[in-house]
Amino acid sequence: TGAGKSILIDALALALGERGDSQAIRAGADRLEVCAEFDLAAGSATSRWLADHELNDGEPHCLLRRTVSRDGRSRAWINGRPVPAQSLRDLGATLVDICGQQDYQSLRHRSAQRDVLDDCADHNQLLASVQAAHAAWQAAEQALEAVATSAKDRNSRVELLTFQLGELEVLQPEVGEFAELEREHTTQAHRLRIGEAVNRALASTWDDDGRADASSSAQEAIGIARRALDDVLHVDPELESVLNILADAEAQLGEAADQLRRRLMQLDPDPGREAEIADRLAALRDCARKHRCAADELPELRERLASELNELADGEHNLEHLAANARQRRADLKALATKLTASREAAAVALGKAVTGNMATLGMPGGEFQVSVSSLPAGNIAASGADDVEFLVTCQCRRTSGALESRCFGRRAVTTQSRHPGGGYG
């Protein structure tokens, strides 16, 4: 009757996040305000959305508030919390469908039309399999791309590693070699000083001259002590334990003297060996400086470079393996998507017949509803399958006199709407 239905719809649209216009503000007022409260069912899409965005307050309702000021600025709240207008639109899509001329909330989206068709087909398990296969194919493609990208620099890296490893193979650094060479080099540099100390220690420990009157060595001193005690052992048997200790000490002194003699032989001057050690240390230091590491880390570096070179050598094989895996994943996805397409096409026929049969009861005799299932561009396959779903409608209209007009407005997508000559909507 023209009593304000459009005003109510416009107010509800504002509460659901539609663009605000300051011209809607009443004359003499500074701003307009719209509030809408909705009762929510437990587990509904709206309840889940509020929980996901931490905007639920534990109550079985949802309160939306929107204001628009004279300067055109607007503010929005959900359950008392300020939010962007886009959040109102996202939440509103779960609450209300506004059906009017050029004004749809969900069925205007192709994805929503596809969801309706999938609900009618009742192939949730098949759809889940397609989604899982799509995720597996995407993962395989990403792995292939990562290896292919790194392969662009593979040849230059292989060339560098081959050169560096070749130097290390010629040098042949061994674990612990550098520390041992440094120790030996230090010994060679102080050979005379060490030899003098060893000679003094040997002279103080053992009598190598065999002099009967010598008493300067520890060995001779122990011998004198043993002979003195041995002379009185027959009158004091308790001295036998002391004699045993002295015998052990004399044996240990003999072993120490043997080691000192061997060390003196090792300290014989060898100019060739000294030069060899110096050259080897210089080569190890130069190589370590080139590779910016410590000299004792060269053996580990050699193993690491060899391992990386082997991995790069296998890179081409890995690339072929990943490519084959990606192709197989794509083939699996395509097979499942083909089954999904067949299921949708069958459901599309059934849904079209069912809706067409009900159109006559809505004052649209002769109208026809069809569901178009076509392939995505370029043979693409998405997580939802390989299909583009669109609802199409053909209708005939009545004049205001009530007589059926034979004219047909043609097939149209449900995202557009034809106005009846008499003022109604078809």
Tab-separated table of C-alpha atoms in Angstrom:
chain	number	residue	atom	x	y	z
A	1	THR	CA	0.000	0.000	0.000
A	2	GLY	CA	3.047	2.277	-0.087
A	3	ALA	CA	3.093	2.493	3.701
A	4	GLY	CA	6.889	2.294	4.048
A	5	LYS	CA	8.000	-1.239	3.148
A	6	SER	CA	10.977	0.097	1.185
A	7	ILE	CA	12.078	2.201	4.143
A	8	LEU	CA	12.135	-0.895	6.332
A	9	ILE	CA	14.118	-2.833	3.719
A	10	ASP	CA	16.576	0.062	3.319
A	11	ALA	CA	17.053	0.240	7.076
A	12	LEU	CA	17.683	-3.501	7.276
A	13	ALA	CA	20.173	-3.230	4.395
A	14	LEU	CA	22.043	-0.492	6.302
A	15	ALA	CA	22.194	-2.716	9.371
A	16	LEU	CA	23.651	-5.474	7.178
A	17	GLY	CA	26.473	-3.269	5.921
A	18	GLU	CA	25.124	-1.718	2.718
A	19	ARG	CA	26.566	1.644	1.721
A	20	GLY	CA	25.149	4.499	3.771
A	21	ASP	CA	23.830	7.751	2.271
A	22	SER	CA	23.513	10.971	4.279
A	23	GLN	CA	20.419	11.893	2.211
A	24	ALA	CA	18.522	9.251	4.169
A	25	ILE	CA	18.907	11.303	7.379
A	26	ARG	CA	15.694	12.963	8.508
A	27	ALA	CA	15.557	16.729	8.072
A	28	GLY	CA	16.865	18.516	11.148
A	29	ALA	CA	18.733	15.469	12.465
A	30	ASP	CA	22.536	15.118	12.667
A	31	ARG	CA	22.681	11.390	12.050
A	32	LEU	CA	20.631	8.262	11.544
A	33	GLU	CA	20.879	5.097	13.587
A	34	VAL	CA	19.642	1.592	12.794
A	35	CYS	CA	19.643	-1.381	15.185
A	36	ALA	CA	18.621	-4.932	14.338
A	37	GLU	CA	18.471	-7.893	16.706
A	38	PHE	CA	18.448	-11.518	15.492
A	39	ASP	CA	17.703	-14.698	17.404
A	40	LEU	CA	20.345	-17.332	16.680
A	41	ALA	CA	20.070	-21.083	16.501
A	42	ALA	CA	22.829	-23.084	18.160
A	43	GLY	CA	25.425	-24.228	15.627
A	44	SER	CA	24.128	-21.907	12.895
A	45	ALA	CA	26.432	-20.315	10.315
A	46	THR	CA	25.998	-16.964	12.071
A	47	SER	CA	26.985	-18.423	15.450
A	48	ARG	CA	30.093	-19.990	13.923
A	49	TRP	CA	31.035	-16.718	12.210
A	50	LEU	CA	30.704	-14.784	15.464
A	51	ALA	CA	32.797	-17.352	17.315
A	52	ASP	CA	35.501	-17.347	14.631
A	53	HIS	CA	35.770	-13.550	14.836
A	54	GLU	CA	35.481	-13.467	18.655
A	55	LEU	CA	32.333	-11.333	18.486
A	56	ASN	CA	29.944	-13.635	20.320
A	57	ASP	CA	28.862	-12.682	23.819
A	58	GLY	CA	27.440	-16.045	24.863
A	59	GLU	CA	23.831	-14.974	24.279
A	60	PRO	CA	21.457	-16.673	21.811
A	61	HIS	CA	21.054	-13.439	19.859
A	62	CYS	CA	23.045	-10.993	17.757
A	63	LEU	CA	22.722	-7.191	17.892
A	64	LEU	CA	23.782	-5.088	14.889
A	65	ARG	CA	24.043	-1.277	15.068
A	66	ARG	CA	24.892	1.229	12.338
A	67	THR	CA	25.076	5.028	12.305
A	68	VAL	CA	25.536	7.470	9.407
A	69	SER	CA	26.419	11.150	10.046
A	70	ARG	CA	25.775	14.241	7.901
A	71	ASP	CA	29.329	14.219	6.542
A	72	GLY	CA	28.753	10.726	5.121
A	73	ARG	CA	30.888	8.870	7.659
A	74	SER	CA	29.409	5.716	9.132
A	75	ARG	CA	30.208	3.480	12.087
A	76	ALA	CA	29.196	-0.101	12.786
A	77	TRP	CA	28.956	-2.377	15.834
A	78	ILE	CA	28.332	-6.105	16.324
A	79	ASN	CA	27.254	-7.051	19.840
A	80	GLY	CA	28.533	-3.686	21.078
A	81	ARG	CA	31.994	-4.015	19.513
A	82	PRO	CA	33.053	-1.597	16.739
A	83	VAL	CA	33.733	-3.311	13.396
A	84	PRO	CA	34.303	-2.299	9.742
A	85	ALA	CA	31.276	-2.167	7.482
A	86	GLN	CA	32.696	-5.146	5.585
A	87	SER	CA	32.286	-7.271	8.708
A	88	LEU	CA	28.597	-6.341	8.775
A	89	ARG	CA	28.295	-7.410	5.132
A	90	ASP	CA	30.067	-10.716	5.779
A	91	LEU	CA	27.877	-11.452	8.798
A	92	GLY	CA	24.733	-10.228	7.027
A	93	ALA	CA	25.237	-12.781	4.263
A	94	THR	CA	24.611	-15.502	6.883
A	95	LEU	CA	21.490	-13.785	8.259
A	96	VAL	CA	19.255	-12.377	5.524
A	97	ASP	CA	18.549	-12.644	1.797
A	98	ILE	CA	16.960	-9.480	0.418
A	99	CYS	CA	15.126	-10.359	-2.784
A	100	GLY	CA	14.189	-7.393	-4.922
A	101	GLN	CA	15.055	-5.766	-8.218
A	102	GLN	CA	18.818	-6.255	-8.815
A	103	ASP	CA	19.190	-6.978	-5.097
A	104	TYR	CA	20.265	-10.444	-3.976
A	105	GLN	CA	22.406	-11.438	-1.061
A	106	SER	CA	23.500	-14.989	-1.771
A	107	LEU	CA	22.028	-16.449	-4.971
A	108	ARG	CA	23.674	-13.716	-7.011
A	109	HIS	CA	26.998	-15.459	-6.384
A	110	ARG	CA	27.975	-18.361	-8.626
A	111	SER	CA	29.560	-20.099	-5.634
A	112	ALA	CA	26.227	-20.006	-3.772
A	113	GLN	CA	24.435	-21.461	-6.793
A	114	ARG	CA	27.032	-24.246	-6.930
A	115	ASP	CA	26.537	-24.939	-3.215
A	116	VAL	CA	22.764	-25.223	-3.711
A	117	LEU	CA	23.294	-27.699	-6.539
A	118	ASP	CA	25.781	-29.720	-4.450
A	119	ASP	CA	23.274	-29.872	-1.580
A	120	CYS	CA	20.662	-31.235	-3.969
A	121	ALA	CA	23.125	-33.774	-5.405
A	122	ASP	CA	24.108	-34.961	-1.913
A	123	HIS	CA	27.656	-35.892	-2.936
A	124	ASN	CA	29.526	-34.456	0.046
A	125	GLN	CA	31.979	-37.366	0.181
A	126	LEU	CA	32.882	-36.983	-3.494
A	127	LEU	CA	33.287	-33.228	-3.044
A	128	ALA	CA	35.576	-33.800	-0.054
A	129	SER	CA	37.669	-36.208	-2.138
A	130	VAL	CA	38.038	-33.563	-4.856
A	131	GLN	CA	39.108	-30.985	-2.274
A	132	ALA	CA	41.705	-33.382	-0.804
A	133	ALA	CA	43.004	-34.280	-4.277
A	134	HIS	CA	43.254	-30.584	-5.165
A	135	ALA	CA	45.275	-29.902	-1.990
A	136	ALA	CA	47.619	-32.810	-2.804
A	137	TRP	CA	48.094	-31.553	-6.371
A	138	GLN	CA	48.814	-28.011	-5.146
A	139	ALA	CA	51.414	-29.335	-2.677
A	140	ALA	CA	53.082	-31.369	-5.447
A	141	GLU	CA	53.167	-28.344	-7.750
A	142	GLN	CA	54.697	-26.169	-5.027
A	143	ALA	CA	57.408	-28.752	-4.326
A	144	LEU	CA	58.162	-28.981	-8.044
A	145	GLU	CA	58.319	-25.201	-8.399
A	146	ALA	CA	60.688	-24.888	-5.437
A	147	VAL	CA	63.116	-27.428	-6.908
A	148	ALA	CA	62.788	-25.982	-10.425
A	149	THR	CA	63.571	-22.495	-9.126
A	150	SER	CA	66.670	-23.702	-7.295
A	151	ALA	CA	67.743	-25.645	-10.396
A	152	LYS	CA	68.217	-22.368	-12.304
A	153	ASP	CA	71.397	-21.709	-10.332
A	154	ARG	CA	72.378	-25.377	-10.096
A	155	ASN	CA	74.940	-25.388	-12.909
A	156	SER	CA	76.928	-22.433	-11.573
A	157	ARG	CA	76.805	-23.875	-8.071
A	158	VAL	CA	77.993	-27.279	-9.307
A	159	GLU	CA	80.909	-25.614	-11.110
A	160	LEU	CA	81.946	-23.726	-7.977
A	161	LEU	CA	81.614	-26.777	-5.726
A	162	THR	CA	83.607	-28.918	-8.138
A	163	PHE	CA	86.469	-26.407	-8.113
A	164	GLN	CA	86.464	-26.002	-4.317
A	165	LEU	CA	86.220	-29.720	-3.692
A	166	GLY	CA	89.032	-30.353	-6.165
A	167	GLU	CA	91.372	-28.163	-4.122
A	168	LEU	CA	90.437	-29.965	-0.917
A	169	GLU	CA	90.860	-33.365	-2.542
A	170	VAL	CA	94.407	-32.424	-3.561
A	171	LEU	CA	95.169	-31.110	-0.069
A	172	GLN	CA	93.553	-34.136	1.678
A	173	PRO	CA	93.164	-32.552	5.146
A	174	GLU	CA	92.752	-35.098	7.942
A	175	VAL	CA	90.840	-34.779	11.201
A	176	GLY	CA	93.178	-33.520	13.943
A	177	GLU	CA	96.064	-33.121	11.502
A	178	PHE	CA	96.497	-29.369	11.918
A	179	ALA	CA	96.739	-29.533	15.710
A	180	GLU	CA	99.245	-32.402	15.509
A	181	LEU	CA	101.381	-30.551	12.968
A	182	GLU	CA	101.412	-27.425	15.103
A	183	ARG	CA	102.545	-29.489	18.103
A	184	GLU	CA	105.302	-31.145	16.089
A	185	HIS	CA	106.378	-27.813	14.609
A	186	THR	CA	106.689	-26.334	18.099
A	187	THR	CA	108.784	-29.334	19.194
A	188	GLN	CA	111.120	-28.955	16.212
A	189	ALA	CA	111.579	-25.272	16.942
A	190	HIS	CA	112.625	-26.022	20.572
A	191	ARG	CA	114.507	-29.250	19.850
A	192	LEU	CA	117.795	-28.259	21.527
A	193	ARG	CA	116.152	-27.005	24.698
A	194	ILE	CA	114.047	-30.158	25.006
A	195	GLY	CA	117.119	-32.375	24.392
A	196	GLU	CA	119.074	-30.704	27.160
A	197	ALA	CA	116.210	-31.201	29.607
A	198	VAL	CA	115.841	-34.873	28.662
A	199	ASN	CA	119.569	-35.487	29.091
A	200	ARG	CA	119.546	-33.950	32.550
A	201	ALA	CA	116.521	-35.990	33.552
A	202	LEU	CA	118.109	-39.181	32.246
A	203	ALA	CA	121.375	-38.540	34.060
A	204	SER	CA	119.503	-37.923	37.314
A	205	THR	CA	117.351	-41.006	36.874
A	206	TRP	CA	119.660	-43.763	35.619
A	207	ASP	CA	123.355	-44.529	35.513
A	208	ASP	CA	124.154	-45.457	31.895
A	209	ASP	CA	127.948	-45.505	32.512
A	210	GLY	CA	127.798	-48.402	34.992
A	211	ARG	CA	130.304	-46.806	37.372
A	212	ALA	CA	130.610	-48.622	40.693
A	213	ASP	CA	131.266	-45.447	42.625
A	214	ALA	CA	128.485	-43.413	40.984
A	215	SER	CA	125.914	-42.067	43.360
A	216	SER	CA	124.403	-39.131	41.392
A	217	SER	CA	121.454	-41.032	39.802
A	218	ALA	CA	118.180	-42.034	41.421
A	219	GLN	CA	118.746	-45.600	40.232
A	220	GLU	CA	122.111	-45.830	42.018
A	221	ALA	CA	120.645	-44.265	45.176
A	222	ILE	CA	117.922	-46.882	45.273
A	223	GLY	CA	120.526	-49.594	44.703
A	224	ILE	CA	122.544	-48.375	47.690
A	225	ALA	CA	119.383	-48.361	49.832
A	226	ARG	CA	118.464	-51.905	48.757
A	227	ARG	CA	121.948	-53.276	49.537
A	228	ALA	CA	121.958	-51.633	52.984
A	229	LEU	CA	118.597	-53.134	53.915
A	230	ASP	CA	119.456	-56.494	52.433
A	231	ASP	CA	122.426	-56.799	54.798
A	232	VAL	CA	120.123	-56.639	57.864
A	233	LEU	CA	117.088	-58.421	56.435
A	234	HIS	CA	118.011	-61.700	58.148
A	235	VAL	CA	117.799	-59.978	61.552
A	236	ASP	CA	114.725	-57.786	60.713
A	237	PRO	CA	112.342	-59.621	58.332
A	238	GLU	CA	109.834	-56.752	58.476
A	239	LEU	CA	112.130	-54.773	56.130
A	240	GLU	CA	111.129	-57.092	53.260
A	241	SER	CA	108.078	-54.961	52.363
A	242	VAL	CA	110.289	-51.892	52.089
A	243	LEU	CA	112.690	-53.795	49.847
A	244	ASN	CA	109.773	-54.731	47.564
A	245	ILE	CA	108.729	-51.079	47.261
A	246	LEU	CA	112.279	-50.084	46.361
A	247	ALA	CA	112.379	-52.838	43.732
A	248	ASP	CA	109.163	-51.510	42.144
A	249	ALA	CA	110.557	-47.967	42.168
A	250	GLU	CA	113.749	-49.177	40.465
A	251	ALA	CA	111.676	-50.902	37.755
A	252	GLN	CA	109.642	-47.742	37.116
A	253	LEU	CA	112.833	-45.693	36.928
A	254	GLY	CA	114.110	-48.122	34.307
A	255	GLU	CA	110.924	-47.686	32.223
A	256	ALA	CA	111.177	-43.880	32.535
A	257	ALA	CA	114.818	-44.025	31.409
A	258	ASP	CA	113.859	-46.100	28.346
A	259	GLN	CA	111.214	-43.529	27.309
A	260	LEU	CA	113.717	-40.673	27.768
A	261	ARG	CA	116.240	-42.454	25.525
A	262	ARG	CA	113.585	-42.979	22.819
A	263	ARG	CA	112.643	-39.317	22.985
A	264	LEU	CA	116.277	-38.293	22.555
A	265	MET	CA	116.450	-40.392	19.393
A	266	GLN	CA	113.285	-38.681	18.050
A	267	LEU	CA	114.854	-35.275	18.633
A	268	ASP	CA	117.654	-35.933	16.151
A	269	PRO	CA	117.792	-32.983	13.705
A	270	ASP	CA	115.838	-33.584	10.446
A	271	PRO	CA	115.878	-30.408	8.317
A	272	GLY	CA	113.757	-32.065	5.652
A	273	ARG	CA	110.975	-32.910	8.094
A	274	GLU	CA	111.003	-29.417	9.580
A	275	ALA	CA	110.554	-27.859	6.118
A	276	GLU	CA	107.830	-30.377	5.259
A	277	ILE	CA	105.854	-29.452	8.385
A	278	ALA	CA	106.186	-25.721	7.679
A	279	ASP	CA	104.981	-26.158	4.082
A	280	ARG	CA	102.026	-28.307	5.141
A	281	LEU	CA	100.925	-25.816	7.792
A	282	ALA	CA	101.169	-22.958	5.289
A	283	ALA	CA	99.031	-24.868	2.764
A	284	LEU	CA	96.356	-25.640	5.366
A	285	ARG	CA	96.276	-22.015	6.559
A	286	ASP	CA	95.986	-20.665	2.990
A	287	CYS	CA	93.100	-23.021	2.192
A	288	ALA	CA	91.297	-22.160	5.420
A	289	ARG	CA	91.667	-18.445	4.702
A	290	LYS	CA	90.223	-18.923	1.210
A	291	HIS	CA	87.186	-20.752	2.580
A	292	ARG	CA	86.860	-18.417	5.582
A	293	CYS	CA	87.019	-21.132	8.191
A	294	ALA	CA	89.433	-22.449	10.803
A	295	ALA	CA	92.175	-24.779	9.539
A	296	ASP	CA	90.964	-27.649	11.723
A	297	GLU	CA	87.475	-27.309	10.102
A	298	LEU	CA	88.752	-28.162	6.600
A	299	PRO	CA	87.998	-31.929	6.823
A	300	GLU	CA	84.388	-31.191	7.814
A	301	LEU	CA	84.100	-28.619	5.011
A	302	ARG	CA	85.340	-31.213	2.534
A	303	GLU	CA	82.617	-33.668	3.571
A	304	ARG	CA	79.946	-30.969	3.462
A	305	LEU	CA	80.870	-29.796	-0.039
A	306	ALA	CA	80.964	-33.371	-1.296
A	307	SER	CA	77.497	-34.024	0.165
A	308	GLU	CA	76.026	-30.878	-1.423
A	309	LEU	CA	77.594	-31.752	-4.777
A	310	ASN	CA	76.028	-35.212	-4.645
A	311	GLU	CA	72.625	-33.711	-3.849
A	312	LEU	CA	72.885	-31.318	-6.785
A	313	ALA	CA	73.947	-34.173	-9.030
A	314	ASP	CA	70.733	-35.944	-8.029
A	315	GLY	CA	68.734	-32.738	-8.549
A	316	GLU	CA	67.790	-33.552	-12.134
A	317	HIS	CA	66.515	-36.970	-11.079
A	318	ASN	CA	64.565	-35.391	-8.208
A	319	LEU	CA	63.090	-32.824	-10.594
A	320	GLU	CA	61.847	-35.564	-12.914
A	321	HIS	CA	60.402	-37.471	-9.957
A	322	LEU	CA	58.575	-34.388	-8.648
A	323	ALA	CA	57.244	-33.578	-12.111
A	324	ALA	CA	55.926	-37.127	-12.506
A	325	ASN	CA	54.304	-36.911	-9.068
A	326	ALA	CA	52.633	-33.599	-9.957
A	327	ARG	CA	51.292	-35.084	-13.208
A	328	GLN	CA	49.879	-38.082	-11.347
A	329	ARG	CA	48.234	-35.846	-8.739
A	330	ARG	CA	46.699	-33.787	-11.531
A	331	ALA	CA	45.397	-36.922	-13.235
A	332	ASP	CA	43.859	-38.150	-9.956
A	333	LEU	CA	42.215	-34.759	-9.440
A	334	LYS	CA	40.872	-34.705	-12.995
A	335	ALA	CA	39.350	-38.170	-12.613
A	336	LEU	CA	37.550	-37.191	-9.420
A	337	ALA	CA	36.466	-33.842	-10.897
A	338	THR	CA	34.973	-35.689	-13.887
A	339	LYS	CA	32.885	-37.835	-11.518
A	340	LEU	CA	31.794	-34.686	-9.674
A	341	THR	CA	30.771	-33.040	-12.953
A	342	ALA	CA	28.639	-36.061	-13.891
A	343	SER	CA	26.941	-35.980	-10.496
A	344	ARG	CA	26.239	-32.252	-10.824
A	345	GLU	CA	24.854	-32.616	-14.327
A	346	ALA	CA	22.434	-35.292	-13.147
A	347	ALA	CA	21.377	-33.157	-10.175
A	348	ALA	CA	21.021	-30.102	-12.439
A	349	VAL	CA	18.419	-31.874	-14.580
A	350	ALA	CA	16.442	-33.000	-11.527
A	351	LEU	CA	16.580	-29.555	-9.880
A	352	GLY	CA	15.559	-27.808	-13.098
A	353	LYS	CA	12.495	-30.028	-13.484
A	354	ALA	CA	11.494	-29.593	-9.832
A	355	VAL	CA	11.727	-25.785	-9.867
A	356	THR	CA	10.045	-25.529	-13.276
A	357	GLY	CA	7.132	-27.605	-11.957
A	358	ASN	CA	6.666	-25.183	-9.051
A	359	MET	CA	6.902	-21.984	-11.114
A	360	ALA	CA	3.330	-22.365	-12.349
A	361	THR	CA	2.085	-22.232	-8.749
A	362	LEU	CA	3.800	-18.837	-8.394
A	363	GLY	CA	1.871	-17.207	-11.209
A	364	MET	CA	4.471	-17.935	-13.880
A	365	PRO	CA	2.853	-20.521	-16.181
A	366	GLY	CA	5.113	-21.477	-19.049
A	367	GLY	CA	8.211	-20.467	-17.119
A	368	GLU	CA	11.262	-22.676	-17.151
A	369	PHE	CA	14.191	-23.005	-14.741
A	370	GLN	CA	17.492	-24.534	-15.816
A	371	VAL	CA	20.831	-25.162	-14.148
A	372	SER	CA	23.796	-24.703	-16.444
A	373	VAL	CA	26.918	-26.757	-15.632
A	374	SER	CA	29.877	-25.684	-17.773
A	375	SER	CA	33.627	-26.155	-17.580
A	376	LEU	CA	35.874	-23.583	-15.961
A	377	PRO	CA	37.974	-21.500	-18.382
A	378	ALA	CA	41.136	-23.088	-19.810
A	379	GLY	CA	40.280	-26.447	-18.280
A	380	ASN	CA	41.064	-25.239	-14.780
A	381	ILE	CA	40.192	-27.363	-11.762
A	382	ALA	CA	39.556	-25.658	-8.436
A	383	ALA	CA	39.101	-27.137	-4.979
A	384	SER	CA	35.350	-27.125	-5.721
A	385	GLY	CA	35.782	-29.004	-8.986
A	386	ALA	CA	36.024	-28.136	-12.678
A	387	ASP	CA	32.536	-26.680	-13.057
A	388	ASP	CA	30.909	-23.272	-13.362
A	389	VAL	CA	27.294	-23.451	-12.178
A	390	GLU	CA	24.670	-20.875	-13.214
A	391	PHE	CA	20.922	-20.708	-12.617
A	392	LEU	CA	18.885	-19.611	-15.685
A	393	VAL	CA	15.180	-18.779	-15.871
A	394	THR	CA	12.681	-18.183	-18.673
A	395	CYS	CA	9.339	-16.657	-17.697
A	396	GLN	CA	6.114	-15.264	-19.132
A	397	CYS	CA	4.398	-12.286	-17.535
A	398	ARG	CA	0.832	-11.188	-16.830
A	399	ARG	CA	-0.519	-7.742	-17.623
A	400	THR	CA	-2.378	-5.751	-14.973
A	401	SER	CA	-5.613	-6.954	-16.505
A	402	GLY	CA	-4.690	-10.472	-15.503
A	403	ALA	CA	-4.532	-11.796	-19.082
A	404	LEU	CA	-1.525	-13.956	-19.776
A	405	GLU	CA	0.910	-12.264	-22.122
A	406	SER	CA	2.345	-14.624	-24.722
A	407	ARG	CA	5.604	-12.645	-24.933
A	408	CYS	CA	8.683	-14.352	-23.405
A	409	PHE	CA	11.567	-12.323	-21.968
A	410	GLY	CA	14.077	-15.086	-22.717
A	411	ARG	CA	16.493	-16.989	-20.518
A	412	ARG	CA	18.173	-14.887	-17.870
A	413	ALA	CA	20.589	-15.595	-15.090
A	414	VAL	CA	19.000	-15.271	-11.679
A	415	THR	CA	21.389	-12.412	-10.955
A	416	THR	CA	19.193	-10.210	-13.190
A	417	GLN	CA	15.462	-9.691	-12.981
A	418	SER	CA	12.845	-8.499	-15.455
A	419	ARG	CA	10.079	-6.160	-14.383
A	420	HIS	CA	6.504	-6.994	-15.343
A	421	PRO	CA	4.696	-4.448	-17.481
A	422	GLY	CA	2.145	-4.158	-14.699
A	423	GLY	CA	4.694	-3.120	-12.067
A	424	GLY	CA	5.438	-6.486	-10.421
A	425	TYR	CA	8.646	-8.503	-10.625
A	426	GLY	CA	9.268	-11.748	-12.434
